[in-house]
Every structure is written in structure tokens, then in C-alpha cells.
mmCIF file of C-alpha atoms in Angstrom:
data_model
loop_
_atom_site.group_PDB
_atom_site.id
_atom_site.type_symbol
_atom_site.label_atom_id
_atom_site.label_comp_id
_atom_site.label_asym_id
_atom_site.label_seq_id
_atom_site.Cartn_x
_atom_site.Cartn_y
_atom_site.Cartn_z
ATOM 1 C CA UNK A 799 -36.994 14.817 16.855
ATOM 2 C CA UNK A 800 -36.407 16.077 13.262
ATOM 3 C CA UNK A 801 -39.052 14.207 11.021
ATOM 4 C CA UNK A 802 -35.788 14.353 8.170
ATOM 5 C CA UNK A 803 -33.171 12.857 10.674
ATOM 6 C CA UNK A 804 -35.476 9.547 11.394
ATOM 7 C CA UNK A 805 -35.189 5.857 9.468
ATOM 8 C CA UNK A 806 -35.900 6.066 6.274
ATOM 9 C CA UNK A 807 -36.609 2.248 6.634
ATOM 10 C CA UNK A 808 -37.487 0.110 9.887
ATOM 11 C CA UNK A 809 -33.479 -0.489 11.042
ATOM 12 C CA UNK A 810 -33.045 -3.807 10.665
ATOM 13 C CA UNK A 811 -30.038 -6.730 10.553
ATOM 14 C CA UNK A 812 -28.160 -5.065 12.843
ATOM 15 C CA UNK A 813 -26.615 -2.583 11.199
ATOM 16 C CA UNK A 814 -28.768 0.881 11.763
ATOM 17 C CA UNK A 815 -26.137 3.097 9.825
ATOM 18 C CA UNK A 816 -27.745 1.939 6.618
ATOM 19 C CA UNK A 817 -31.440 2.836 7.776
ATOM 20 C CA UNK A 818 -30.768 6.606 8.073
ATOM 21 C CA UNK A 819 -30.764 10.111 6.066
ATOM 22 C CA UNK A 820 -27.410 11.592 6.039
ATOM 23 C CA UNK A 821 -26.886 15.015 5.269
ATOM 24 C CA UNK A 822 -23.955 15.308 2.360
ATOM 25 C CA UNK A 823 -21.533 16.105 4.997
ATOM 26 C CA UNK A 824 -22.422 13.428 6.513
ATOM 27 C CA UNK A 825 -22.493 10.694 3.894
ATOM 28 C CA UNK A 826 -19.259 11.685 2.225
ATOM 29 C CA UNK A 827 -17.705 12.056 5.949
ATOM 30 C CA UNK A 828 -18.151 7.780 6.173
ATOM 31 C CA UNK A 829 -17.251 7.973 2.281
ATOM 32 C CA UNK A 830 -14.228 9.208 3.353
ATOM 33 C CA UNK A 831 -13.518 6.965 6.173
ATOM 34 C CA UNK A 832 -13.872 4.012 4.095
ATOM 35 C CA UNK A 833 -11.914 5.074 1.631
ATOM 36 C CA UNK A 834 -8.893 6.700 3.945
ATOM 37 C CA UNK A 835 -8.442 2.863 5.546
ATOM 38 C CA UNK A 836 -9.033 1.095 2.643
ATOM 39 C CA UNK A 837 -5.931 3.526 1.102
ATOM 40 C CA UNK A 838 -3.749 2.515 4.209
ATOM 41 C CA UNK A 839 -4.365 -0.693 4.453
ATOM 42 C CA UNK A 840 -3.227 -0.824 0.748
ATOM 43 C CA UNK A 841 -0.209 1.322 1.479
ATOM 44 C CA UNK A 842 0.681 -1.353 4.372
ATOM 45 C CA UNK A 843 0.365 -4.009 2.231
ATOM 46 C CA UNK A 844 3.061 -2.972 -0.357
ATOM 47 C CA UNK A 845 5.599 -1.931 2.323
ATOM 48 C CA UNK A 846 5.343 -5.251 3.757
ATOM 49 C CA UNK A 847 5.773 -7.147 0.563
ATOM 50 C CA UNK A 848 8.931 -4.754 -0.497
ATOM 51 C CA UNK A 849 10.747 -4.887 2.694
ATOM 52 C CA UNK A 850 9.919 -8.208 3.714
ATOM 53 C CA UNK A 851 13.863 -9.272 2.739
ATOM 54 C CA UNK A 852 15.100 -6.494 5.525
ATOM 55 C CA UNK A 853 14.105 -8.931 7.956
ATOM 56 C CA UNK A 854 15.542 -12.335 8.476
ATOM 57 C CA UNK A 855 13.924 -15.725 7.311
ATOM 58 C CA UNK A 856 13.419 -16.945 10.824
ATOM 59 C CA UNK A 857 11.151 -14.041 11.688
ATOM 60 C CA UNK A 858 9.620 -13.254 7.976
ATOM 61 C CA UNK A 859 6.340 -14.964 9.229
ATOM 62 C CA UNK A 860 5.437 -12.220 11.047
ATOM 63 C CA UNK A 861 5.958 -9.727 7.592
ATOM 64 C CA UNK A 862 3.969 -12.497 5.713
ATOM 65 C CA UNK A 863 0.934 -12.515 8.116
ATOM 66 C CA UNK A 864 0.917 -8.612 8.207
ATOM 67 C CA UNK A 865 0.476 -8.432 4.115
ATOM 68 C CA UNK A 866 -2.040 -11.084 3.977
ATOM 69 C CA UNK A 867 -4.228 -9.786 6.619
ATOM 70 C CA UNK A 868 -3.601 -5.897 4.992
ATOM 71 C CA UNK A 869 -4.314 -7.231 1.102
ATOM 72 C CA UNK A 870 -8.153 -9.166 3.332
ATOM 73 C CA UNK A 871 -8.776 -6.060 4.856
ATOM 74 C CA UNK A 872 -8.250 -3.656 1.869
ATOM 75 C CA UNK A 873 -10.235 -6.203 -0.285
ATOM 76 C CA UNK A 874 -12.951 -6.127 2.572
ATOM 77 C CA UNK A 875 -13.324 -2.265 2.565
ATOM 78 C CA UNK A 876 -13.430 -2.091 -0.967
ATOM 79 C CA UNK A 877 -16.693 -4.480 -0.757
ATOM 80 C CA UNK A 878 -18.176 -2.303 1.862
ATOM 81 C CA UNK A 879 -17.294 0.726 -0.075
ATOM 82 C CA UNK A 880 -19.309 -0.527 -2.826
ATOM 83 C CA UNK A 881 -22.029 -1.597 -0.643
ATOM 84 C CA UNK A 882 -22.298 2.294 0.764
ATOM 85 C CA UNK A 883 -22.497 3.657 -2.310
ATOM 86 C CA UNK A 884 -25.003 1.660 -3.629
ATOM 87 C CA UNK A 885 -27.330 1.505 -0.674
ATOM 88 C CA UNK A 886 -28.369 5.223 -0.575
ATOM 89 C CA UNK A 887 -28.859 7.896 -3.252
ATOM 90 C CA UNK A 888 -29.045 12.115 -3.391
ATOM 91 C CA UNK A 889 -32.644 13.022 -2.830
ATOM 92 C CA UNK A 890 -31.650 16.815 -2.971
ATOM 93 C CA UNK A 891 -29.584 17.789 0.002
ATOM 94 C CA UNK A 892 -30.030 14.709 1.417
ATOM 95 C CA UNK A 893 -28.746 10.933 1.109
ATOM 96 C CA UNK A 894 -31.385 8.669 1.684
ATOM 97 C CA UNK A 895 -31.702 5.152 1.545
ATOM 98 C CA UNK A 896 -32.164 3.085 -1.659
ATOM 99 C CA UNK A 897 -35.322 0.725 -1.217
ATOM 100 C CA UNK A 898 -33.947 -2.920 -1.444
ATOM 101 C CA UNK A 899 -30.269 -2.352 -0.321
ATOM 102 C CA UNK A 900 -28.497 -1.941 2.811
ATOM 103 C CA UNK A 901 -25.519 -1.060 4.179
ATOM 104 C CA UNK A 902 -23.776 -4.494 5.457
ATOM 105 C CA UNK A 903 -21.678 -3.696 8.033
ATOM 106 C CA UNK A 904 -21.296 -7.331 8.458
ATOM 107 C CA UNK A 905 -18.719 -7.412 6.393
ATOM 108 C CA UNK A 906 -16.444 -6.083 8.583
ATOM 109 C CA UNK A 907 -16.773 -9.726 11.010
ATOM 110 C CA UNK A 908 -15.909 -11.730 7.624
ATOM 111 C CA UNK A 909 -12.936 -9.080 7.387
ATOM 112 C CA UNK A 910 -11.895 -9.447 11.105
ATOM 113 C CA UNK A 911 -12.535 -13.666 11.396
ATOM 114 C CA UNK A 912 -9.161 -13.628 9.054
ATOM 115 C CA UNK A 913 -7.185 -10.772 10.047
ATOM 116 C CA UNK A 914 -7.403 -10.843 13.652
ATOM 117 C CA UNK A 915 -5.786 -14.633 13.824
ATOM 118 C CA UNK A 916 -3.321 -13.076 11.718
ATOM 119 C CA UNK A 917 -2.616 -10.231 14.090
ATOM 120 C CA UNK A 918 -1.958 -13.718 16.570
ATOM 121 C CA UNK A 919 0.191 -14.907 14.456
ATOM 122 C CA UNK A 920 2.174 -11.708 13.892
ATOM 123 C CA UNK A 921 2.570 -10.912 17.529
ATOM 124 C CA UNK A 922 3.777 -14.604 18.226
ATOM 125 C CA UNK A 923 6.417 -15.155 15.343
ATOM 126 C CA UNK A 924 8.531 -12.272 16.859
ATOM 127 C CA UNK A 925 7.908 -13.812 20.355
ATOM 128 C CA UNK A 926 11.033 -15.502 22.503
ATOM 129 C CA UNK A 927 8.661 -18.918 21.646
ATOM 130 C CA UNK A 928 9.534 -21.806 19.587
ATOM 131 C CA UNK A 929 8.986 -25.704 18.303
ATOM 132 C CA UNK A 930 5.676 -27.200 20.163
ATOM 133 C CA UNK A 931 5.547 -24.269 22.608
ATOM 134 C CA UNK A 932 4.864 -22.031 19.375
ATOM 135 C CA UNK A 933 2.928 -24.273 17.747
ATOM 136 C CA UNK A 934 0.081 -24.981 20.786
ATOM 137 C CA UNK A 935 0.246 -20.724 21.666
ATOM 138 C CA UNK A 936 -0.369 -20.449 18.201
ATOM 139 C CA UNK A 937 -3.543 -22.662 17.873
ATOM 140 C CA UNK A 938 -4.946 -21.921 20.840
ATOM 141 C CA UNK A 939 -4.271 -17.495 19.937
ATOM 142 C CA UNK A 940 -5.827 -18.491 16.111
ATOM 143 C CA UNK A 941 -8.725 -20.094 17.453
ATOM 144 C CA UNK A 942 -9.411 -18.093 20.497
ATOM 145 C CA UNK A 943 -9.450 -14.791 17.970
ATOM 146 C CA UNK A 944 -11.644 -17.043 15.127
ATOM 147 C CA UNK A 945 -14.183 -17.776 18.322
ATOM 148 C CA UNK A 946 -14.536 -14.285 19.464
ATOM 149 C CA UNK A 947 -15.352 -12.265 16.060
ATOM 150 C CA UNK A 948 -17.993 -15.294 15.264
ATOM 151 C CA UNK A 949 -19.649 -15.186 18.272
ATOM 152 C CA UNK A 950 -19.744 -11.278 18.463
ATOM 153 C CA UNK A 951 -21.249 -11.935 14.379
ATOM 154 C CA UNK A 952 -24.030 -14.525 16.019
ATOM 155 C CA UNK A 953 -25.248 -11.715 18.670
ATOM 156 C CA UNK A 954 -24.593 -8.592 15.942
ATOM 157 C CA UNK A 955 -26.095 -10.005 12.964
ATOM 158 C CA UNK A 956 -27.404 -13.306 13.122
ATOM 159 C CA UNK A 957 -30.101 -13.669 15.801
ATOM 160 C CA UNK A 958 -32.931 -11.702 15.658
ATOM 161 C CA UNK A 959 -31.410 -9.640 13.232
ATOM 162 C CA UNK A 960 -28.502 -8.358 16.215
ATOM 163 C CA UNK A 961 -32.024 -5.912 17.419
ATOM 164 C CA UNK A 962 -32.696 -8.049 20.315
ATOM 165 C CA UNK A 963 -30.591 -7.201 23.352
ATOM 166 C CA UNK A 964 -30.803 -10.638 25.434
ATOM 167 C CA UNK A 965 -28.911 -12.315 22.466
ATOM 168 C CA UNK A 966 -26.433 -9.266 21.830
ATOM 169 C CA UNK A 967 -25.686 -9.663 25.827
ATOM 170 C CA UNK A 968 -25.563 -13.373 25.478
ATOM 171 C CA UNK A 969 -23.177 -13.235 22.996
ATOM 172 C CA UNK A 970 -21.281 -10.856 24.000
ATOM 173 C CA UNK A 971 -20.919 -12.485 27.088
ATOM 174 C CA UNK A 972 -19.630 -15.361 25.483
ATOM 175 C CA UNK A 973 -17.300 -13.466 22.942
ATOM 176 C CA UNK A 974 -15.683 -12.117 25.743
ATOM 177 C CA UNK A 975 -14.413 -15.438 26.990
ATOM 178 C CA UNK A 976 -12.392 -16.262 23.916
ATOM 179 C CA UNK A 977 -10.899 -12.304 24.374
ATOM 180 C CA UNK A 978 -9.998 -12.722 27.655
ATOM 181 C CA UNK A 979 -8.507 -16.057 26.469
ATOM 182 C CA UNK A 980 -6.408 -14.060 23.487
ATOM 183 C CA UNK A 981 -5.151 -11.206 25.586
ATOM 184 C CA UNK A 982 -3.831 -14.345 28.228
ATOM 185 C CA UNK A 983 -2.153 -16.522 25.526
ATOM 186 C CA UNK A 984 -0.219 -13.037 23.911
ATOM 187 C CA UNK A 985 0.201 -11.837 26.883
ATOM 188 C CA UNK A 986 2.025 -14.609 28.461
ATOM 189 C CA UNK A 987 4.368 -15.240 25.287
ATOM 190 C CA UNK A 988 5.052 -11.108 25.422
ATOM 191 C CA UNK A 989 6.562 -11.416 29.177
ATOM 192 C CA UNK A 990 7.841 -14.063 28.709
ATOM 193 C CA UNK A 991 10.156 -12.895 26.037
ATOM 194 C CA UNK A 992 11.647 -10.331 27.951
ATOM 195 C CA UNK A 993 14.473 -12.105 28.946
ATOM 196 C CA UNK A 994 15.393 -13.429 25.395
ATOM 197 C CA UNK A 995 15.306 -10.061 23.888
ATOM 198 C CA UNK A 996 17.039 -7.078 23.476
ATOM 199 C CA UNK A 997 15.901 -3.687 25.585
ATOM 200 C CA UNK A 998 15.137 -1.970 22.152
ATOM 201 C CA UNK A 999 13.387 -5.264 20.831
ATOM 202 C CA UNK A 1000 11.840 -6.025 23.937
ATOM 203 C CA UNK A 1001 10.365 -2.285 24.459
ATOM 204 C CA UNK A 1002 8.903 -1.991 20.931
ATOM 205 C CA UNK A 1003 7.116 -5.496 21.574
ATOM 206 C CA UNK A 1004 5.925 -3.947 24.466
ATOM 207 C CA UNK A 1005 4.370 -0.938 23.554
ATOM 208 C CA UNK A 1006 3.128 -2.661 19.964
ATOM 209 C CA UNK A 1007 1.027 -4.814 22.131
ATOM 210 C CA UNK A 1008 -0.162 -2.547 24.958
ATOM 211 C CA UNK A 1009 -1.014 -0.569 21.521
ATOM 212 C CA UNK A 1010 -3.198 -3.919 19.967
ATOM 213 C CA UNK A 1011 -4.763 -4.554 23.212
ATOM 214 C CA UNK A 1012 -5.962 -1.514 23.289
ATOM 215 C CA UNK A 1013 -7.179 -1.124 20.226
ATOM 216 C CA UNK A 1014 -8.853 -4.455 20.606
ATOM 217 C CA UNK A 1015 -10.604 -3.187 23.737
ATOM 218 C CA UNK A 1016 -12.170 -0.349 21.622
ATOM 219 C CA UNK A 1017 -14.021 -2.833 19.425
ATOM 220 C CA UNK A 1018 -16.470 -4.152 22.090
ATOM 221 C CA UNK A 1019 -16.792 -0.843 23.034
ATOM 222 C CA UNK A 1020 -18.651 -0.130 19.660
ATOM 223 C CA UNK A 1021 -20.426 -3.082 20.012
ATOM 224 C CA UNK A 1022 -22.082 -1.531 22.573
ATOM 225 C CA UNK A 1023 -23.467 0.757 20.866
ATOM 226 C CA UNK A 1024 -25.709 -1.399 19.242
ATOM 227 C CA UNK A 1025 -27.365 -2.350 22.498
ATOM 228 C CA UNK A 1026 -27.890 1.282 23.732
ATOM 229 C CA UNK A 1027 -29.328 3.435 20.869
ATOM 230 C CA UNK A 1028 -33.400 3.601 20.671
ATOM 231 C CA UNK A 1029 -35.625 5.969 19.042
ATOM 232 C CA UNK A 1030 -34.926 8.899 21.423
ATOM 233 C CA UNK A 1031 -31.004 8.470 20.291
ATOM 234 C CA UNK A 1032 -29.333 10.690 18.081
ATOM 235 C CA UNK A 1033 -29.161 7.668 15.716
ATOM 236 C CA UNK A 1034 -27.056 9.683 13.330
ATOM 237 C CA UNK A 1035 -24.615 10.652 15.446
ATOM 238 C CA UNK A 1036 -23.779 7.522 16.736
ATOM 239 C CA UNK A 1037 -23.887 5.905 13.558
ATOM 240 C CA UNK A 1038 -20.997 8.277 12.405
ATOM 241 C CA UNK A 1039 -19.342 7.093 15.380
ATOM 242 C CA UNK A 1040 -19.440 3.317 14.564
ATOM 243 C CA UNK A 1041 -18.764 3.711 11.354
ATOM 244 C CA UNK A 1042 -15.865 6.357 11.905
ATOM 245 C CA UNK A 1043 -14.107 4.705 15.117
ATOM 246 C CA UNK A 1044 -14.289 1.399 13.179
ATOM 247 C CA UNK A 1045 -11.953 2.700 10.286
ATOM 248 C CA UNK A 1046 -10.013 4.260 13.063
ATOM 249 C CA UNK A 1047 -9.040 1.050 15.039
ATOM 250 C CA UNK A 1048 -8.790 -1.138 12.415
ATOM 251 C CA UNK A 1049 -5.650 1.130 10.469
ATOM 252 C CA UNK A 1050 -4.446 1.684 13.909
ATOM 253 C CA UNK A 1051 -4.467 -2.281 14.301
ATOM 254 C CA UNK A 1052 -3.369 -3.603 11.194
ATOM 255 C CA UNK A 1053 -1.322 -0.963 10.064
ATOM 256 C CA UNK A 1054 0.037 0.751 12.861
ATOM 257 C CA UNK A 1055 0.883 -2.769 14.653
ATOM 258 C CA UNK A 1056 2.341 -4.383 11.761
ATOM 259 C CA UNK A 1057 5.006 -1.029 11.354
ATOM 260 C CA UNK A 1058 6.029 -1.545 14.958
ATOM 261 C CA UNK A 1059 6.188 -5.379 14.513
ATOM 262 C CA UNK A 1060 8.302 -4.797 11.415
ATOM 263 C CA UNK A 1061 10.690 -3.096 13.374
ATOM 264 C CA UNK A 1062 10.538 -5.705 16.431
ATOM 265 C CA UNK A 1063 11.325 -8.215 13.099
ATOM 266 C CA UNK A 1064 14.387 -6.272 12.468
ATOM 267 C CA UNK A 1065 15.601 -5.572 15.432
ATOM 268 C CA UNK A 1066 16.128 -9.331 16.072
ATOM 269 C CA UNK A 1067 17.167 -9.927 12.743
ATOM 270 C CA UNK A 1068 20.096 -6.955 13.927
ATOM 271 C CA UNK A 1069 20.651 -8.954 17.154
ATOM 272 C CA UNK A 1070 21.027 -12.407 15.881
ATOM 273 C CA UNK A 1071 23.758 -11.292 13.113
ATOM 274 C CA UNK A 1072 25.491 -9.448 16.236
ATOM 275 C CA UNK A 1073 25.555 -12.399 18.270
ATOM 276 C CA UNK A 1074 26.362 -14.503 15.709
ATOM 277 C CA UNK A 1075 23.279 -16.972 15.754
ATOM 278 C CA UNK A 1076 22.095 -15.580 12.431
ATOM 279 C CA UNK A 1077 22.673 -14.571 9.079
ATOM 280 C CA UNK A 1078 21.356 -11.850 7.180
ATOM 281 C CA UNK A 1079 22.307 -11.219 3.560
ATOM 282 C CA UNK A 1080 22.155 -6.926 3.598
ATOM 283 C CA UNK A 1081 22.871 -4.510 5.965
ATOM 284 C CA UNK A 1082 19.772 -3.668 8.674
ATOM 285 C CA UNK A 1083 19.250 -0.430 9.379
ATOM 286 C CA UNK A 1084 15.823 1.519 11.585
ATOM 287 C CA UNK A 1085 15.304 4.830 11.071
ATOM 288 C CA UNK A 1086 18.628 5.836 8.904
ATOM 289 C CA UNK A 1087 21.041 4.111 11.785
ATOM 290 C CA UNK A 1088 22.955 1.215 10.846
ATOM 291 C CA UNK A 1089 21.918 -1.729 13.186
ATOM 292 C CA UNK A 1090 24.067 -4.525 11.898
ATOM 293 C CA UNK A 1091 26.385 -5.452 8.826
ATOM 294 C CA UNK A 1092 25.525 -7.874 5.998
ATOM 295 C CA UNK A 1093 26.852 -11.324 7.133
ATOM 296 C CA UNK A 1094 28.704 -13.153 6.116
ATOM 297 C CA UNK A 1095 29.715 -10.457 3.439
ATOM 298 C CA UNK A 1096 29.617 -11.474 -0.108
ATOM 299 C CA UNK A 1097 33.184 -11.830 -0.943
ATOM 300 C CA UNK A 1098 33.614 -14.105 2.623
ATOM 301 C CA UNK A 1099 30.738 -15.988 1.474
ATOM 302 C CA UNK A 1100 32.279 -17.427 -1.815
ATOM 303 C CA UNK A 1101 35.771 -17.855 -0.530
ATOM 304 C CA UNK A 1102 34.511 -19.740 2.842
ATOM 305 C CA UNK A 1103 36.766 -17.190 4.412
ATOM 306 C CA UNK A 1104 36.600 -14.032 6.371
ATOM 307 C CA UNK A 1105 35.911 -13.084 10.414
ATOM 308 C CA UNK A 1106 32.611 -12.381 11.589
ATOM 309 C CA UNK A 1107 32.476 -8.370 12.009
ATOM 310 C CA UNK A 1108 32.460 -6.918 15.107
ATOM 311 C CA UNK A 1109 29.286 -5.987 17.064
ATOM 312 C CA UNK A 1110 27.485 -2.780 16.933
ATOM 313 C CA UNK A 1111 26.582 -0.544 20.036
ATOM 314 C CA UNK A 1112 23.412 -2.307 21.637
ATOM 315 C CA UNK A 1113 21.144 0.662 22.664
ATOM 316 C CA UNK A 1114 19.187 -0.062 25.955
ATOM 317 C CA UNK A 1115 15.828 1.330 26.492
ATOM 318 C CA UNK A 1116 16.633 4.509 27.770
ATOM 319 C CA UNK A 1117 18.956 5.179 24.527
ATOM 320 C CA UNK A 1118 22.402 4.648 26.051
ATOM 321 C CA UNK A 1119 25.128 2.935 24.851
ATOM 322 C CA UNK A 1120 26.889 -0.553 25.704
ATOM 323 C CA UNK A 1121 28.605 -3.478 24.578
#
């Protein structure tokens, strides 16, 4: 093993990736990383907040949740950020660890014991669910997600430091209970929406949550890691892959899932001014194609007067065309 590639420090608490010499490529490659999501989560953030009026009131919740949990998680990689770039400095062509810091990686679970209820309640507010039947999904998704990322903290960074593997398996273990719980509860309110839905509203659901629970299943997968590197690992490289696939999943999840959600939002904000069950004060348009007209239209709406317009095309999810 290279004598420069080793700990600079015993690794400790769980979080390795701060107890290592990084080359500069490497250092500024997690730099980057960092930076990249935190940027993106940023950029989510302000689209939701300026387009949450394309979507109507009865399905804003789900634009509302997807800012808040984007501003937490931006605000949560600018804090680890910071705590990278203060917990190594340039020893010539190397980055090396600063004696009394550390990387805390643990920051992330703070990050992801708000934003992953959120996802819950982001996925379940453009659900076919509603009244009590929303309200006990909803608990049970919020506490199910809350239980998971604290029990995965307990075994990652709580006992023993997260460097003994009994309690990382223990925990684990455990974690995975409340995420097998999660998946069931979405799951559930997902199919069963299928029938209330339109095809295009129905099929972007779809594939936004075979997207989240996928991402989700990457996650644990990381965790892993934790419990298989030793000294004879390439500690380096699979600290670049925590640290980099961690970034990755977590734009992908919060990001990625709230754009498709957004358009699941709008979608049934289009289909409930069609069918007359709604009312939606602009015009809602995906992608540059006009979905459905304002209603009721402004001059209607002061007079008391005025027909309700005439449904659009309802594409089916193969594209076509029908009334």
C-alpha cells in the first residue's frame, strides 16, 4: 500500500472520507460534487417557488413540500461544504487532514430526517387519496421515512463511532423495516390511483416513483460501504464513491422527483379544469402545449356569466389522441 494514500488520522465516527490524503484531483473532485448539488438543489428551489401558481391550490402541497425540502438540503450542503474545506489543508501536492477537524458526513442524516418525509408528502398530495385516508398514509409515510434515516444515523454514527459492524448490521437491519414499510404505504396509494387519473398523469406518477424508489434503494447500498472497507481497501477510492454517489442520488431525488411531480401537479390541475371539478386562474401548459384554458376566464368571472370552454384532446400514454 502507498505509505501517502493511508489515514492521516485513526478513521473514526464513521465517516472515513475525512481521515484520508487526497490528491488535488481528488479533493476538488468532492469539492465539486458538493458544490454541483448544493447549486441544483438551489436552482430547484426557485423554480418551485415561481411556478408554484401553475398548479392548482388543491395539489400546491406537493410544490410546497418540494421547496422546503430543496431550500433544507441546499442549506445542509452548504454546512458540509464548509465542513470539507475546513477539515483538510494543501501540504504540497497533497490535501491532508487538519488535526482537530473532520469531515461530518453526518450531516447528511440531519439533511435526509427532513427531506425524505417531505419526499412522502410530495408523492402523496398528487395521489388519488383524500380526507382520513390521506391523513393516516401520510403519518404513517412521515414517520416510517423519520424512523429509517435515524436508525441508519444510530448504526452510522452513533454507536461505537458507526466502526463496529454488529451495530451497523443491527441497525441496518432495523432501518430496513421502516423502508420496507415506506415503499408499501407509497406504493399502495401509487396503484391505487390509477384509476382516478389520467394515462399522462398516471404514467408520469409512475415512472417518478419507480425513479424515487430507486434512488432510495441506492442509499443503503452506500451504507454498505461502511461495513466492507478495511485496511487492505482502496480507502480512497471508495471514499470518492460515497461521497460522489451521495450528491448523485440526492439531486436525482429531490430535484429530479420534484420536476416530474410538478408536472404530475399540473397535469391534474389540466384535468380537473377539463372536467369541470376545478378551477384554475391561467392557462396550463407542459412543455410549450397548451393543456387547459384559464377558467372561468376573467371577464366570465366578474359578470357571473359565460360557458365553461370546451375540453382539450386528452393524450393517452402511448401519445394518441381522444375525447
Amino acid at each position: 500500500m502507498d505509505p501517502t494514500r493511508t489515514p492521516a488520522v485513526p478513521p473514526g465516527d464513521g465517516e472515513f472520507s475525512g481521515t484520508l490524503i487526497y490528491t488535488i484531483g481528488e479533493y476538488r473532485m468532492v469539492q465539486y460534487a458538493l458544490v454541483a448539488a448544493g447549486l441544483a438543489l438551489l436552482a430547484g428551489f426557485i423554480y418551485s417557488i415561481s411556478s408554484r401558481n401553475e398548479v392548482s391550490p388543491r395539489y400546491r402541497t406537493a410544490v410546497n413540500a418540494s421547496a422546503l425540502l430543496q431550500a433544507v438540503a441546499f442549506l445542509a450542503y452548504v454546512a458540509l461544504f464548509v465542513s470539507w474545506q475546513n477539515a483538510f489543508v494543501r501540504v504540497g501536492e497533497r490535501y491532508v487532514p487538519v488535526v482537530g477537524e473532520a469531515f461530518d458526513g453526518g450531516l447528511r442524516y440531519a439533511d435526509w430526517s427532513v427531506t425524505v418525509p417531505l419526499l412522502a408528502v410530495e408523492l402523496l398530495s398528487v395521489c388519488a387519496v383524500a380526507g382520513r385516508r390521506l391523513f393516516r398514509q401520510r403519518a404513517v409515510a412521515v414517520a416510517a421515512a423519520f424512523l429509517m434515516i435515524v436508525t441508519g444515523f444510530l448504526g452510522s454514527q452513533v454507536f461505537d463511532g458507526g466502526n463496529r459492524v454488529l451495530w451497523l448490521t443491527v441497525w441496518a437491519a432495523i432501518s430496513t423495516v421502516f423502508f420496507l414499510v415506506l415503499y408499501a404505504v407509497l406504493g399502495r396509494a401509487v396503484l391505487a390511483s390509477r384509476g382516478e387519473l389520467s394515462p399522462d398523469a398516471f404514467t408520469t406518477l409512475k415512472r417518478a416513483t419507480i425513479m424515487e424508489f430507486g434512488v432510495f434503494g441506492a442509499y443503503p447500498l452506500i451504507y454498505l460501504i461502511q461495513q466492507s472497507v478495511g485496511p487492505g481497501s482502496n480507502l480512497v477510492a471508495w471514499a470518492l464513491v460515497t461521497q460522489l454517489g451521495l450528491c448523485a442520488a440526492d439531486v436525482v431525488a429531490k430535484v429530479g422527483f420534484g420536476a416530474m411531480i410538478h408536472k404530475v401537479a399540473k397535469l391534474r390541475t389540466a384535468d380537473d379544469v377539463r372536467a369541470g371539478t376545478g378551477t384554475h386562474s391561467e392557462e396550463v401548459w407542459i412543455s410549450h402545449v397548451k393543456q387547459a384554458d384559464a377558467w372561468p376566464p376573467v371577464a366570465a368571472a366578474l359578470t357571473g356569466h359565460g360557458a365553461h370552454p370546451a375540453p382539450l384532446p386528452v393524450r393517452d400514454g402511448d401519445g394518441h389522441h381522444g375525447r
